[in-house]
Amino acid sequence: MSEKLWGGRFSRSTDELVETFNASIDVDRRLYDSDIEGSIAHVKMMAKESIIPETDAGTIIKGLEKVRKKIENNGIQFSAGLEDIHMHIEDALGKEIGDVAKKLHTGRSRNDQIALDVRIYLKKETRIIIDLLAGFQKALVRMAQKHLDVIMPGYTHLQRAQPVLFSHHLMAYYEMFKRDIQRFEDCFKRIDVMPLGAAALAGTTYPLNREFTKELLGFSKASDNSIDAVSDRDFVMEFISHASIAMIHFSRLSEEMILWSSSEFSFITISDAFTTGSSIMPQKKNPDVAELVRGKTGRVLGNLVCILTLMKSLPLAYNKDMQEDKEPLFDTVDTLKICTEVYTRMFGNIEIHKDRMVDACRHGFLNATDLADYLVSKGMPFRKAHSIAGQAVAYALGKGKELNDMGIEEFKSLSELIQKDVYGFIEIDKMISRRISYGGTSFDNVKQAVLKAAGELGLQ
Ligand code: ARG
């Protein structure tokens, strides 16, 4: 029968299967560092408030440091019998320093302890993720700078719509990831709340100095309600929501990478280092990285459904169901990090086929709106101009040509307002230059946007 730290009121040992079933050590062992950090702060605070003697605090802290080293050197054997990381650390501490270890858990419960550990962990990871996302933004901006004036078709409904700058398209992703960073920064404020001192749920009879613990651990505030402190997982739900949106952005980008690298588009070539071959078709070069990122988005969305469903019917305060929050959270952190890193690297290894891109703008009547705008510039109301341009498209389609290939007499048969200057007006680079409305794709606008972004990111 294994000696449980909570075994006092039990007369029978835990069923073997239940022991494995109940244990979370395989998952929460990664919180060892946060757990020890939290315990050291708790002990320092207790010594300051004379809840435990200073000398005992010193012994416990030294012991905890030793336990940390032991874990880092794989010197501790994890087992289901000790359930979770908290019990493992307390047990290992006991082996280091003897009975003094039993004072560590004064005025504390695993309920506030786990809430603290996850918050310490997630604050660190959120900072790392914000930096990684900013790193990817840099890759986007560098590519935009390098190909500032490259023109490609812009799409709606995946049909060629109007020419845009490739750099403008990239900068759309810059904006998306900017919002992701803002969301994580905002959510950080709510992760940054120190729950220790809530104990099981009601607070504790010991004169804990929660402000001091909060200061020691570098939190912005201590939680205001002990019941909320141990039952709140909003910050986990929020974090996974934001991660889901960021993954959706990567997934949409992946979809474009996959399309653009197909022979149908041939807009880009992804370097061999970021693609793989087929075991049967020798000619194949597959965009696996983009496909995997698109696929892994499904996992993260699954994690979001998991945490939301987990929480939706829980009465206050702590329930063991909440032990299941860590797998979706850790998986989300790991997945978002690796996807961001791999994308950042891949982006330095993509070749752009600018001739193919601009060529694609020459077919499919991408200048039809501009023909209407031309007529408006000659005094025709837009609705009428739209209709004439539509007739021009229908006519050209019938003749198997593009608008630029129509003779001036053909144009004039549709409207007398059309002069020879129409040809210059519907040229691709003129169409780009005229899109000067703020946020539009004109050369000047995009140059300014890229410059501004480079400044925000500290790039030159
Ligand atoms: N392993 C638990 C979790 O992850 C720690 C808290 C357990 N609390 C308890 N009263 N059993 O949620």
XYZ file of N, CA and C in Angstrom, residues 31 34-35 86 109-122 191 193-196 198-199 219 223 226 228-233 235-236 318 322 325-326:
120
model
N 5.350 21.089 -15.231
C 5.158 22.266 -14.381
C 6.118 22.295 -13.192
N 7.693 25.732 -12.347
C 6.708 26.688 -11.834
C 6.304 26.299 -10.418
N 6.152 24.989 -10.183
C 5.719 24.512 -8.870
C 6.754 24.872 -7.806
N 2.955 18.043 -7.778
C 3.017 18.629 -6.428
C 3.479 17.589 -5.417
N -3.401 24.642 -0.569
C -4.076 23.449 -1.068
C -3.531 23.187 -2.462
N -3.687 21.957 -2.936
C -3.269 21.732 -4.322
C -4.170 22.504 -5.289
N -5.332 22.904 -4.790
C -6.246 23.638 -5.680
C -5.708 25.016 -6.049
N -5.200 25.742 -5.048
C -4.606 27.047 -5.417
C -3.197 26.855 -5.977
N -2.551 25.772 -5.565
C -1.198 25.505 -6.058
C -1.182 25.246 -7.572
N -2.128 24.425 -8.038
C -2.144 24.115 -9.480
C -2.547 25.352 -10.289
N -3.483 26.127 -9.720
C -3.889 27.357 -10.436
C -2.674 28.275 -10.574
N -1.871 28.350 -9.516
C -0.665 29.192 -9.574
C 0.328 28.645 -10.600
N 0.582 27.340 -10.531
C 1.581 26.736 -11.437
C 1.243 27.002 -12.902
N -0.031 26.806 -13.241
C -0.432 26.978 -14.643
C -0.268 28.440 -15.057
N -0.575 29.331 -14.135
C -0.435 30.757 -14.472
C 1.032 31.154 -14.648
N 1.903 30.642 -13.771
C 3.346 30.960 -13.926
C 3.829 30.440 -15.282
N 3.457 29.191 -15.564
C 3.862 28.560 -16.835
C 3.343 29.356 -18.036
N 2.059 29.706 -17.973
C 1.439 30.311 -19.150
C 1.903 31.756 -19.374
N -4.076 36.389 -17.169
C -3.275 35.259 -16.669
C -2.473 35.744 -15.453
N -2.609 36.982 -12.648
C -3.305 37.175 -11.364
C -2.874 36.032 -10.440
N -2.479 36.359 -9.227
C -1.859 35.377 -8.333
C -2.909 34.732 -7.408
N -3.175 33.433 -7.558
C -4.259 32.803 -6.807
C -3.857 32.213 -5.441
N -2.559 32.071 -5.189
C -2.139 31.374 -3.960
C -2.644 32.115 -2.724
N -5.769 31.268 -1.701
C -7.187 30.883 -1.753
C -7.359 29.547 -1.033
N -6.237 28.815 -0.931
C -6.225 27.462 -0.344
C -7.243 26.577 -1.063
N 3.764 38.913 -10.075
C 2.407 39.036 -10.618
C 1.913 40.472 -10.435
N -5.524 37.537 -6.608
C -6.943 37.335 -6.938
C -7.820 37.878 -5.809
N -11.528 34.021 -3.331
C -10.855 32.726 -3.195
C -11.568 31.617 -3.983
N -13.315 32.015 -6.791
C -12.972 32.249 -8.195
C -11.517 31.828 -8.472
N -10.645 32.111 -7.513
C -9.212 31.834 -7.721
C -8.951 30.367 -8.061
N -9.675 29.459 -7.399
C -9.403 28.030 -7.629
C -10.294 27.424 -8.719
N -11.356 28.134 -9.092
C -12.250 27.534 -10.093
C -12.125 28.202 -11.464
N -11.391 29.292 -11.520
C -11.273 30.041 -12.777
C -10.296 29.380 -13.738
N -10.809 29.051 -14.917
C -9.917 28.635 -16.007
C -10.221 29.477 -17.261
N -8.759 32.023 -18.210
C -7.502 32.390 -18.896
C -7.015 31.276 -19.807
N -7.338 30.025 -19.453
C -6.952 28.898 -20.328
C -7.854 28.895 -21.569
N -13.311 24.042 -7.132
C -12.457 23.092 -7.858
C -13.190 21.767 -8.066
N -11.042 19.398 -13.819
C -10.131 20.464 -14.258
C -8.698 19.979 -14.454
N -7.481 19.940 -17.985
C -7.237 21.182 -18.755
C -5.826 21.239 -19.340
N -4.922 20.457 -18.745
C -3.510 20.631 -19.120
C -3.153 20.062 -20.484
